[in-house]
Short mmCIF file of C-alpha atoms and ligand atoms in Angstrom, two decimals:
data_model
loop_
_atom_site.label_atom_id
_atom_site.label_comp_id
_atom_site.label_asym_id
_atom_site.label_seq_id
_atom_site.Cartn_x
_atom_site.Cartn_y
_atom_site.Cartn_z
CA UNK A 1 88.66 27.11 -108.44
CA UNK A 2 84.91 27.71 -108.69
CA UNK A 3 83.02 29.64 -111.39
CA UNK A 4 82.36 32.62 -109.13
CA UNK A 5 86.05 32.76 -108.13
CA UNK A 6 87.07 33.68 -111.69
CA UNK A 7 84.80 36.67 -111.61
CA UNK A 8 85.48 37.90 -108.11
CA UNK A 9 89.24 37.48 -107.66
CA UNK A 10 90.02 41.03 -108.65
CA UNK A 11 92.71 41.92 -106.09
CA UNK A 12 96.50 41.97 -106.58
CA UNK A 13 97.98 38.46 -106.94
CA UNK A 14 99.80 38.72 -103.57
CA UNK A 15 96.54 39.44 -101.74
CA UNK A 16 94.59 36.70 -103.52
CA UNK A 17 97.39 34.27 -102.63
CA UNK A 18 96.93 35.06 -98.92
CA UNK A 19 93.15 34.52 -99.23
CA UNK A 20 93.78 31.11 -100.85
CA UNK A 21 96.48 30.15 -98.35
CA UNK A 22 94.28 30.88 -95.33
CA UNK A 23 91.23 29.24 -96.92
CA UNK A 24 93.31 26.06 -97.36
CA UNK A 25 94.89 26.26 -93.90
CA UNK A 26 91.56 26.93 -92.16
CA UNK A 27 89.46 24.33 -93.99
CA UNK A 28 90.60 21.25 -92.00
CA UNK A 29 90.48 23.22 -88.73
CA UNK A 30 86.96 24.46 -89.51
CA UNK A 31 85.84 20.92 -90.31
CA UNK A 32 87.46 19.42 -87.20
CA UNK A 33 86.22 22.08 -84.79
CA UNK A 34 82.66 22.49 -86.17
CA UNK A 35 80.16 22.36 -83.32
CA UNK A 36 82.88 22.62 -80.64
CA UNK A 37 82.90 25.21 -77.90
CA UNK A 38 83.63 28.82 -79.00
CA UNK A 39 86.99 28.98 -77.23
CA UNK A 40 88.26 25.79 -78.90
CA UNK A 41 87.30 27.09 -82.35
CA UNK A 42 88.83 30.50 -81.56
CA UNK A 43 92.14 29.00 -80.43
CA UNK A 44 92.35 26.68 -83.42
CA UNK A 45 91.83 29.53 -85.91
CA UNK A 46 93.86 32.12 -83.98
CA UNK A 47 96.69 29.56 -84.06
CA UNK A 48 96.99 30.26 -87.80
CA UNK A 49 98.45 33.67 -86.89
CA UNK A 50 95.50 35.80 -87.97
CA UNK A 51 95.81 38.02 -84.86
CA UNK A 52 99.52 38.65 -85.40
CA UNK A 53 100.04 42.22 -86.61
CA UNK A 54 102.88 42.76 -89.04
CA UNK A 55 104.98 45.91 -88.48
CA UNK A 56 103.29 49.02 -89.90
CA UNK A 57 105.93 49.50 -92.63
CA UNK A 58 104.67 49.23 -96.23
CA UNK A 59 105.22 45.80 -97.80
CA UNK A 60 107.43 45.55 -100.87
CA UNK A 61 106.47 44.45 -104.41
CA UNK A 62 103.25 42.52 -104.76
CA UNK A 63 103.10 41.63 -101.05
CA UNK A 64 100.02 43.08 -99.32
CA UNK A 65 100.48 45.64 -96.54
CA UNK A 66 99.80 44.46 -92.97
CA UNK A 67 96.15 45.55 -92.82
CA UNK A 68 95.37 44.15 -96.27
CA UNK A 69 97.06 40.91 -95.24
CA UNK A 70 94.93 40.68 -92.07
CA UNK A 71 91.79 41.26 -94.15
CA UNK A 72 92.84 38.60 -96.67
CA UNK A 73 93.42 36.12 -93.82
CA UNK A 74 89.97 36.84 -92.37
CA UNK A 75 88.38 36.45 -95.81
CA UNK A 76 90.21 33.16 -96.37
CA UNK A 77 89.12 31.76 -92.99
CA UNK A 78 85.51 32.76 -93.77
CA UNK A 79 85.77 31.08 -97.17
CA UNK A 80 86.91 27.89 -95.49
CA UNK A 81 83.48 27.66 -93.86
CA UNK A 82 84.57 28.47 -90.30
CA UNK A 83 81.70 29.44 -87.99
CA UNK A 84 80.79 33.05 -88.93
CA UNK A 85 80.45 34.00 -85.23
CA UNK A 86 84.03 32.92 -84.56
CA UNK A 87 85.34 34.73 -87.68
CA UNK A 88 83.37 37.84 -86.63
CA UNK A 89 85.03 37.66 -83.19
CA UNK A 90 88.50 37.33 -84.75
CA UNK A 91 87.83 40.31 -87.06
CA UNK A 92 86.46 42.32 -84.15
CA UNK A 93 89.55 41.69 -82.01
CA UNK A 94 92.12 42.28 -84.74
CA UNK A 95 90.54 45.32 -86.41
CA UNK A 96 88.34 46.82 -83.69
CA UNK A 97 90.82 46.43 -80.82
CA UNK A 98 94.38 45.33 -81.66
CA UNK A 99 95.16 47.74 -84.52
CA UNK A 100 93.67 50.80 -82.77
CA UNK A 101 95.32 49.89 -79.44
CA UNK A 102 98.69 49.54 -81.14
CA UNK A 103 98.16 52.98 -82.69
CA UNK A 104 96.97 54.67 -79.48
CA UNK A 105 99.17 53.11 -76.78
CA UNK A 106 102.78 54.15 -76.10
CA UNK A 107 105.17 51.45 -77.31
CA UNK A 108 105.89 49.92 -73.85
CA UNK A 109 102.17 49.83 -72.95
CA UNK A 110 101.40 48.07 -76.25
CA UNK A 111 104.23 45.63 -75.64
CA UNK A 112 102.76 44.75 -72.25
CA UNK A 113 99.52 43.59 -73.95
CA UNK A 114 100.98 42.46 -77.26
CA UNK A 115 100.61 38.80 -76.19
CA UNK A 116 96.93 39.11 -77.21
CA UNK A 117 98.23 38.38 -80.70
CA UNK A 118 98.85 34.71 -79.92
CA UNK A 119 95.10 34.13 -79.47
CA UNK A 120 95.26 32.74 -75.95
CA UNK A 121 94.06 36.04 -74.47
CA UNK A 122 90.69 37.27 -75.65
CA UNK A 123 89.65 40.93 -75.65
CA UNK A 124 86.19 42.48 -75.50
CA UNK A 125 85.09 46.03 -76.33
CA UNK A 126 82.66 47.18 -73.62
CA UNK A 127 80.78 50.32 -74.57
CA UNK A 128 77.02 49.63 -74.76
CA UNK A 129 74.79 49.97 -71.71
CA UNK A 130 71.25 48.67 -71.17
CA UNK A 131 69.53 51.95 -71.86
CA UNK A 132 71.19 52.39 -75.26
CA UNK A 133 74.30 51.95 -77.34
CA UNK A 134 74.29 54.75 -79.86
CA UNK A 135 74.83 57.64 -77.47
CA UNK A 136 78.07 57.09 -75.52
CA UNK A 137 77.82 60.44 -73.75
CA UNK A 138 74.68 59.22 -71.97
CA UNK A 139 76.58 56.36 -70.27
CA UNK A 140 76.21 55.78 -66.52
CA UNK A 141 79.33 53.67 -65.89
CA UNK A 142 81.68 55.81 -63.83
CA UNK A 143 85.34 55.68 -62.86
CA UNK A 144 86.19 57.96 -59.96
CA UNK A 145 89.69 58.81 -58.90
CA UNK A 146 90.95 57.00 -55.84
CA UNK A 147 94.53 57.78 -54.85
CA UNK A 148 96.73 56.89 -57.82
CA UNK A 149 94.06 54.81 -59.49
CA UNK A 150 90.29 54.60 -60.10
CA UNK A 151 87.20 52.85 -58.77
CA UNK A 152 84.77 51.64 -61.44
CA UNK A 153 80.99 51.18 -61.00
CA UNK A 154 78.30 50.40 -63.57
CA UNK A 155 77.48 47.75 -66.17
CA UNK A 156 78.15 47.09 -69.85
CA UNK A 157 75.76 44.92 -71.77
CA UNK A 158 75.35 43.17 -75.16
CA UNK A 159 79.15 42.77 -75.25
CA UNK A 160 80.56 40.26 -77.75
CA UNK A 161 82.75 37.66 -76.02
CA UNK A 162 82.12 39.12 -72.52
CA UNK A 163 81.32 35.64 -71.10
CA UNK A 164 84.77 34.34 -72.12
CA UNK A 165 87.02 37.42 -72.50
CA UNK A 166 90.24 37.75 -70.51
CA UNK A 167 90.77 41.50 -71.00
CA UNK A 168 88.13 44.21 -71.31
CA UNK A 169 88.44 47.58 -72.98
CA UNK A 170 85.86 49.55 -70.98
CA UNK A 171 84.59 53.08 -71.59
CA UNK A 172 83.51 54.99 -68.47
CA UNK A 173 82.61 58.48 -67.43
CA UNK A 174 85.35 60.37 -65.55
CA UNK A 175 83.47 63.67 -65.66
CA UNK A 176 79.83 64.72 -65.68
CA UNK A 177 77.80 66.04 -68.62
CA UNK A 178 78.22 65.75 -72.38
CA UNK A 179 81.64 67.31 -72.80
CA UNK A 180 83.79 65.45 -75.39
CA UNK A 181 86.32 64.98 -72.56
CA UNK A 182 83.86 63.37 -70.11
CA UNK A 183 84.84 59.78 -70.98
CA UNK A 184 87.96 57.68 -70.45
CA UNK A 185 88.99 54.23 -71.68
CA UNK A 186 90.43 51.49 -69.45
CA UNK A 187 92.00 48.14 -70.32
CA UNK A 188 92.15 45.54 -67.55
CA UNK A 189 91.72 41.81 -66.81
CA UNK A 190 88.09 40.72 -66.40
CA UNK A 191 89.01 38.38 -63.53
CA UNK A 192 89.29 41.16 -60.99
CA UNK A 193 87.52 41.64 -57.64
CA UNK A 194 84.19 43.45 -58.18
CA UNK A 195 83.67 42.28 -61.80
CA UNK A 196 80.76 39.90 -62.42
CA UNK A 197 79.92 38.24 -65.70
CA UNK A 198 76.15 38.00 -66.03
CA UNK A 199 74.53 35.08 -67.88
CA UNK A 200 75.15 35.07 -71.63
CA UNK A 201 72.29 36.22 -73.86
CA UNK A 202 70.64 33.64 -76.13
CA UNK A 203 71.50 35.51 -79.31
CA UNK A 204 69.85 34.82 -82.69
CA UNK A 205 72.55 36.51 -84.81
CA UNK A 206 76.07 35.07 -84.92
CA UNK A 207 75.22 32.45 -82.28
CA UNK A 208 78.72 30.99 -82.60
CA UNK A 209 80.18 33.74 -80.40
CA UNK A 210 78.76 34.36 -76.92
CA UNK A 211 77.48 37.77 -75.84
CA UNK A 212 77.05 38.94 -72.27
CA UNK A 213 77.10 41.59 -69.61
CA UNK A 214 79.87 42.82 -67.31
CA UNK A 215 78.86 44.34 -63.98
CA UNK A 216 81.37 46.51 -62.09
CA UNK A 217 80.93 46.99 -58.37
CA UNK A 218 83.69 49.06 -56.78
CA UNK A 219 86.36 47.65 -59.12
CA UNK A 220 89.78 49.08 -58.20
CA UNK A 221 91.90 49.90 -61.25
CA UNK A 222 95.52 51.02 -61.27
CA UNK A 223 96.40 54.22 -63.16
CA UNK A 224 98.17 51.99 -65.71
CA UNK A 225 94.74 50.67 -66.82
CA UNK A 226 93.91 54.10 -68.28
CA UNK A 227 94.44 54.33 -72.06
CA UNK A 228 95.65 57.70 -73.30
CA UNK A 229 95.00 60.47 -70.79
CA UNK A 230 91.96 60.95 -68.60
CA UNK A 231 89.22 62.43 -70.79
CA UNK A 232 90.49 60.88 -74.02
CA UNK A 233 87.83 58.13 -74.08
CA UNK A 234 85.94 59.58 -77.03
CA UNK A 235 89.17 59.88 -79.02
CA UNK A 236 90.00 56.21 -78.29
CA UNK A 237 86.43 55.25 -79.18
CA UNK A 238 86.57 57.17 -82.41
CA UNK A 239 89.70 55.20 -83.35
CA UNK A 240 88.26 51.77 -82.42
CA UNK A 241 84.95 52.47 -84.18
CA UNK A 242 86.59 53.81 -87.35
CA UNK A 243 88.75 50.69 -87.61
CA UNK A 244 85.73 48.51 -86.88
CA UNK A 245 83.48 50.23 -89.42
CA UNK A 246 86.24 50.08 -92.01
CA UNK A 247 87.01 46.37 -91.75
CA UNK A 248 84.89 44.27 -89.36
CA UNK A 249 82.59 43.20 -92.17
CA UNK A 250 85.56 41.54 -93.83
CA UNK A 251 84.28 38.54 -91.86
CA UNK A 252 81.20 38.47 -94.14
CA UNK A 253 83.13 38.16 -97.43
CA UNK A 254 83.62 34.41 -97.01
CA UNK A 255 79.98 33.64 -96.11
CA UNK A 256 78.79 35.91 -98.96
CA UNK A 257 80.95 34.11 -101.54
CA UNK A 258 79.96 30.68 -100.23
CA UNK A 259 76.28 31.60 -100.48
CA UNK A 260 76.70 32.93 -104.02
CA UNK A 261 78.48 29.74 -105.05
CA UNK A 262 75.88 27.46 -103.45
CA UNK A 263 72.96 29.27 -105.05
CA UNK A 264 74.69 29.43 -108.45
CA UNK A 265 75.24 25.66 -108.35
CA UNK A 266 71.62 25.14 -107.34
CA UNK A 267 70.24 27.38 -110.10
CA UNK A 268 72.50 25.74 -112.68
CA UNK A 269 71.40 22.22 -111.84
CA UNK A 270 67.78 22.40 -110.72
CA UNK A 271 65.12 21.47 -113.27
CA UNK A 272 62.15 23.84 -113.30
CA UNK A 273 59.29 24.21 -115.78
CA UNK A 274 60.94 21.71 -118.10
CA UNK A 275 64.27 23.59 -118.22
CA UNK A 276 67.06 24.49 -115.87
CA UNK A 277 66.22 27.13 -113.29
CA UNK A 278 69.26 29.20 -114.26
CA UNK A 279 67.92 29.69 -117.78
CA UNK A 280 65.37 32.17 -116.40
CA UNK A 281 66.43 35.80 -116.87
CA UNK A 282 64.95 36.70 -113.51
CA UNK A 283 67.05 34.07 -111.76
CA UNK A 284 70.13 35.24 -113.68
CA UNK A 285 69.46 38.86 -112.67
CA UNK A 286 69.21 37.92 -108.99
CA UNK A 287 72.52 36.05 -109.19
CA UNK A 288 74.15 39.02 -110.92
CA UNK A 289 72.86 41.30 -108.18
CA UNK A 290 74.39 38.95 -105.61
CA UNK A 291 77.73 39.10 -107.46
CA UNK A 292 77.43 42.90 -107.60
CA UNK A 293 76.85 43.08 -103.83
CA UNK A 294 79.90 40.93 -103.18
CA UNK A 295 82.11 42.73 -105.72
CA UNK A 296 81.20 46.14 -104.29
CA UNK A 297 81.75 44.96 -100.70
CA UNK A 298 85.11 43.44 -101.49
CA UNK A 299 86.29 46.54 -103.35
CA UNK A 300 85.25 48.84 -100.52
CA UNK A 301 86.79 46.74 -97.74
CA UNK A 302 90.12 46.25 -99.53
CA UNK A 303 90.06 49.96 -100.41
CA UNK A 304 89.81 50.80 -96.70
CA UNK A 305 92.62 48.35 -95.89
CA UNK A 306 94.82 50.03 -98.52
CA UNK A 307 94.11 53.50 -97.07
CA UNK A 308 95.05 52.27 -93.58
CA UNK A 309 98.17 50.57 -94.93
CA UNK A 310 99.11 53.87 -96.55
CA UNK A 311 99.08 55.42 -93.06
CA UNK A 312 95.95 57.57 -93.50
CA UNK A 313 95.01 58.77 -90.00
CA UNK A 314 91.71 57.33 -88.77
CA UNK A 315 90.33 60.82 -88.07
CA UNK A 316 90.39 61.38 -91.86
CA UNK A 317 88.65 58.09 -92.54
CA UNK A 318 85.60 58.29 -90.29
CA UNK A 319 83.06 59.18 -93.02
CA UNK A 320 84.56 56.68 -95.48
CA UNK A 321 84.57 53.95 -92.83
CA UNK A 322 80.91 54.68 -92.00
CA UNK A 323 79.97 54.56 -95.70
CA UNK A 324 81.83 51.27 -96.08
CA UNK A 325 80.04 49.77 -93.08
CA UNK A 326 76.64 50.94 -94.34
CA UNK A 327 77.27 49.68 -97.86
CA UNK A 328 78.71 46.26 -96.97
CA UNK A 329 76.10 45.50 -94.29
CA UNK A 330 73.26 46.43 -96.63
CA UNK A 331 74.82 44.43 -99.47
CA UNK A 332 75.15 41.46 -97.10
CA UNK A 333 71.43 41.72 -96.35
CA UNK A 334 70.60 42.18 -100.07
CA UNK A 335 72.70 39.16 -101.13
CA UNK A 336 71.12 37.02 -98.41
CA UNK A 337 67.63 38.16 -99.48
CA UNK A 338 68.25 37.09 -103.10
CA UNK A 339 69.70 33.77 -101.96
CA UNK A 340 66.68 33.16 -99.74
CA UNK A 341 64.24 33.90 -102.56
CA UNK A 342 66.08 31.57 -104.96
CA UNK A 343 66.34 28.78 -102.39
CA UNK A 344 62.58 28.57 -101.81
CA UNK A 345 61.51 26.48 -98.86
CA UNK A 346 64.99 25.03 -98.41
CA UNK A 347 66.08 28.39 -97.00
CA UNK A 348 63.93 27.64 -93.96
CA UNK A 349 64.96 24.02 -93.38
CA UNK A 350 67.93 23.88 -91.04
CA UNK A 351 69.54 20.76 -92.49
CA UNK A 352 68.75 21.44 -96.15
CA UNK A 353 71.50 22.20 -98.67
CA UNK A 354 70.48 25.88 -98.72
CA UNK A 355 69.60 27.05 -95.19
CA UNK A 356 69.48 30.84 -94.83
CA UNK A 357 70.86 32.79 -91.89
CA UNK A 358 68.87 36.01 -92.01
CA UNK A 359 69.62 37.22 -88.49
CA UNK A 360 73.39 37.58 -88.81
CA UNK A 361 73.33 39.89 -91.88
CA UNK A 362 70.50 41.92 -90.33
CA UNK A 363 72.50 42.38 -87.12
CA UNK A 364 75.22 44.07 -89.18
CA UNK A 365 72.80 46.96 -89.70
CA UNK A 366 73.00 47.59 -85.94
CA UNK A 367 76.43 46.74 -84.53
CA UNK A 368 79.43 49.06 -85.01
CA UNK A 369 76.89 51.91 -85.15
CA UNK A 370 73.31 51.58 -86.43
CA UNK A 371 73.20 52.52 -90.13
CA UNK A 372 70.50 55.15 -89.57
CA UNK A 373 72.76 57.01 -87.16
CA UNK A 374 75.86 56.54 -89.33
CA UNK A 375 73.95 58.20 -92.20
CA UNK A 376 73.26 61.19 -89.95
CA UNK A 377 76.96 61.38 -89.03
CA UNK A 378 78.05 61.27 -92.68
CA UNK A 379 75.63 64.10 -93.57
CA UNK A 380 76.99 66.10 -90.63
CA UNK A 381 80.50 65.72 -92.06
CA UNK A 382 79.16 67.29 -95.28
CA UNK A 383 78.23 70.31 -93.18
CA UNK A 384 74.51 69.69 -92.71
CA UNK A 385 73.31 71.12 -89.37
CA UNK A 386 71.93 67.71 -88.36
CA UNK A 387 72.30 66.17 -84.90
CA UNK A 388 71.51 62.61 -83.76
C1 FAD B 1 75.85 41.11 -82.94
C2 FAD B 1 76.09 42.30 -82.07
C3 FAD B 1 77.29 42.43 -81.40
C4 FAD B 1 77.51 43.51 -80.54
N1 FAD B 1 78.69 43.58 -79.87
C5 FAD B 1 78.93 44.64 -79.06
C6 FAD B 1 80.17 44.76 -78.34
O1 FAD B 1 81.06 43.92 -78.45
N2 FAD B 1 80.36 45.83 -77.54
C7 FAD B 1 79.41 46.79 -77.38
O2 FAD B 1 79.65 47.75 -76.63
N3 FAD B 1 78.21 46.71 -78.01
C8 FAD B 1 77.96 45.66 -78.85
N4 FAD B 1 76.75 45.55 -79.50
C9 FAD B 1 75.74 46.54 -79.25
C10 FAD B 1 75.71 47.60 -80.35
O3 FAD B 1 76.88 48.36 -80.36
C11 FAD B 1 74.46 48.44 -80.14
O4 FAD B 1 73.37 47.59 -80.44
C12 FAD B 1 74.44 49.65 -81.03
O5 FAD B 1 75.37 50.61 -80.57
C13 FAD B 1 73.07 50.30 -81.05
O6 FAD B 1 72.59 50.52 -79.78
P1 FAD B 1 71.12 50.04 -79.43
O7 FAD B 1 70.99 48.60 -79.80
O8 FAD B 1 70.87 50.42 -78.02
O9 FAD B 1 70.19 50.82 -80.42
P2 FAD B 1 69.58 52.27 -80.27
O10 FAD B 1 70.60 53.25 -79.93
O11 FAD B 1 68.38 52.17 -79.41
O12 FAD B 1 69.12 52.52 -81.77
C14 FAD B 1 68.19 51.63 -82.39
C15 FAD B 1 67.59 52.27 -83.61
O13 FAD B 1 66.86 53.41 -83.24
C16 FAD B 1 66.87 54.34 -84.30
N5 FAD B 1 67.35 55.60 -83.74
C17 FAD B 1 67.60 55.86 -82.44
N6 FAD B 1 67.97 57.14 -82.27
C18 FAD B 1 67.98 57.69 -83.48
C19 FAD B 1 68.30 58.98 -83.96
N7 FAD B 1 68.64 59.99 -83.15
N8 FAD B 1 68.26 59.19 -85.29
C20 FAD B 1 67.88 58.21 -86.13
N9 FAD B 1 67.57 56.96 -85.72
C21 FAD B 1 67.59 56.71 -84.43
C22 FAD B 1 67.78 53.77 -85.38
O14 FAD B 1 67.00 53.12 -86.34
C23 FAD B 1 68.60 52.75 -84.62
O15 FAD B 1 69.01 51.71 -85.46
C24 FAD B 1 76.51 44.50 -80.37
C25 FAD B 1 75.30 44.39 -81.08
C26 FAD B 1 75.08 43.32 -81.92
C27 FAD B 1 73.78 43.24 -82.66
#
C-alpha cells in the first residue's frame, strides 16, 4: 500500500476491497494490452465483469450495493493503469447507458439487449450534432413514421466509440418545434442498411477510445427500436445524462490517484536548493490541494452511487449529479495543473517519468454537458428565471 492510499481509503471496507481486487485483476491485463487496439483492450477489461449489473436489490452487511460496486470496479481498473480512454468508455457504457436502459426498458426489452453486459457488444450514445451538442431540441436528425416502424435521416457527430460500436442509442426528432415531447430515442444495430460510419476524428483528449460520426440515410427501423413511447426522448435523455453526470468521472479516480502518488514520490526524492523538494511549504501545499481534489471527488462520486443504490429516482438527482460532474471535472483539472507545475519540464516530455495529459481532464469540462450550461441548469432548479 502506498502513502497516499492510507489517507484516501476512506470508504467502507467492502467497497475498498472491490477497488483493490479489480486493481489487482486489471494490472496484468493493462500491462499486456498496453498499446493494443481499442477493442482488444476493451474486451480484456470487460472480461473482468465490470459491465455486469448486479440485481438492484440492496446488498447485505458491508457488501457494496450494485452501483457502488460498479464504481469501485471502475476505480480499481483505473488504478491499475489501464488506458484512461478505455476506462472512460467502460464507465460511459455501464453508467451512461446500461443502468439507465435497464431502468427505462420493460423487462423483456432489457433482456433482449442484456448481452451487452458480457462486453462483446459495444454501445454508443448518439446525441450531438455538428451544429451543437448542448441544445438537444435544436437537433435535425429526424425519424418519420413509416407503416409500423420509422425511417431515420440525419447525422450524429463527436460520438465516443461510434467507429467500433455495435449498437447505437440515437436521439431523433419525431415532431417539429421545441416541445419536450418532440424527441424520441431508438436503440438499434449500427450495421444496418443506410448507416455510414464516417472517418474517426483525431482526438487529443482520451485518444485511447475512438470518436466518430454516424450518418443515417433512409434507415428503416422497426417499432421495437423505439425506447419508451414516441415523444419520450427527452425523458430517456434526462435519465442517461443524470447517470452519466453522477458517475462517469469515476473513470478519473484511478488516474488522479496515480498522478498524486507519482508527484508525491518525485517531491519526496528530488534534491532542490540543497534540500529535498518536498521540504518546501509551497510544494507541500500543492500536494495537499491535490489530495483535497481527489478526496472531494471520491466522496462525491461514492455519495452519488449510494443515492442510486438506495433507489433515489434520477429525476430527483439531476441537480446533484450536475454539481458532482462540475466539481469532479474541475478538481481533475486542478489536480492535473498542480502536478504539471510540480513536474516542471518533465510534464511536457512524452517519455519522461512525469508526462502530463492536460487535454483529457480539460475535455471533462465539456462532455456530459458543458459546465457553464450545467451551472445555469442548477441555478434554474433553485428557481432563478434563467434560461440557457
Ligand atoms: C471526449 C468527448 C466525448 C464525447 N462523447 C460524446 C458521445 O459519446 N455522444 C455525444 O452525443 N456527444 C459526445 N460528445 C460531445 C459533447 O456531448 C458535446 O461536446 C457537448 O454536449 C457540448 O456541445 P458542443 O461541443 O457543441 O458545445 P457548445 O454547445 O457549442 O458549447 C460550448 C461552450 O459554449 C458556451 N455556451 C454556449 N451556449 C451557452 C449558453 N447559453 N450559456 C452559457 N454558455 C454557453 C459554454 O462555455 C460551452 O461550454 C463528446 C465530447 C467530448 C469532448
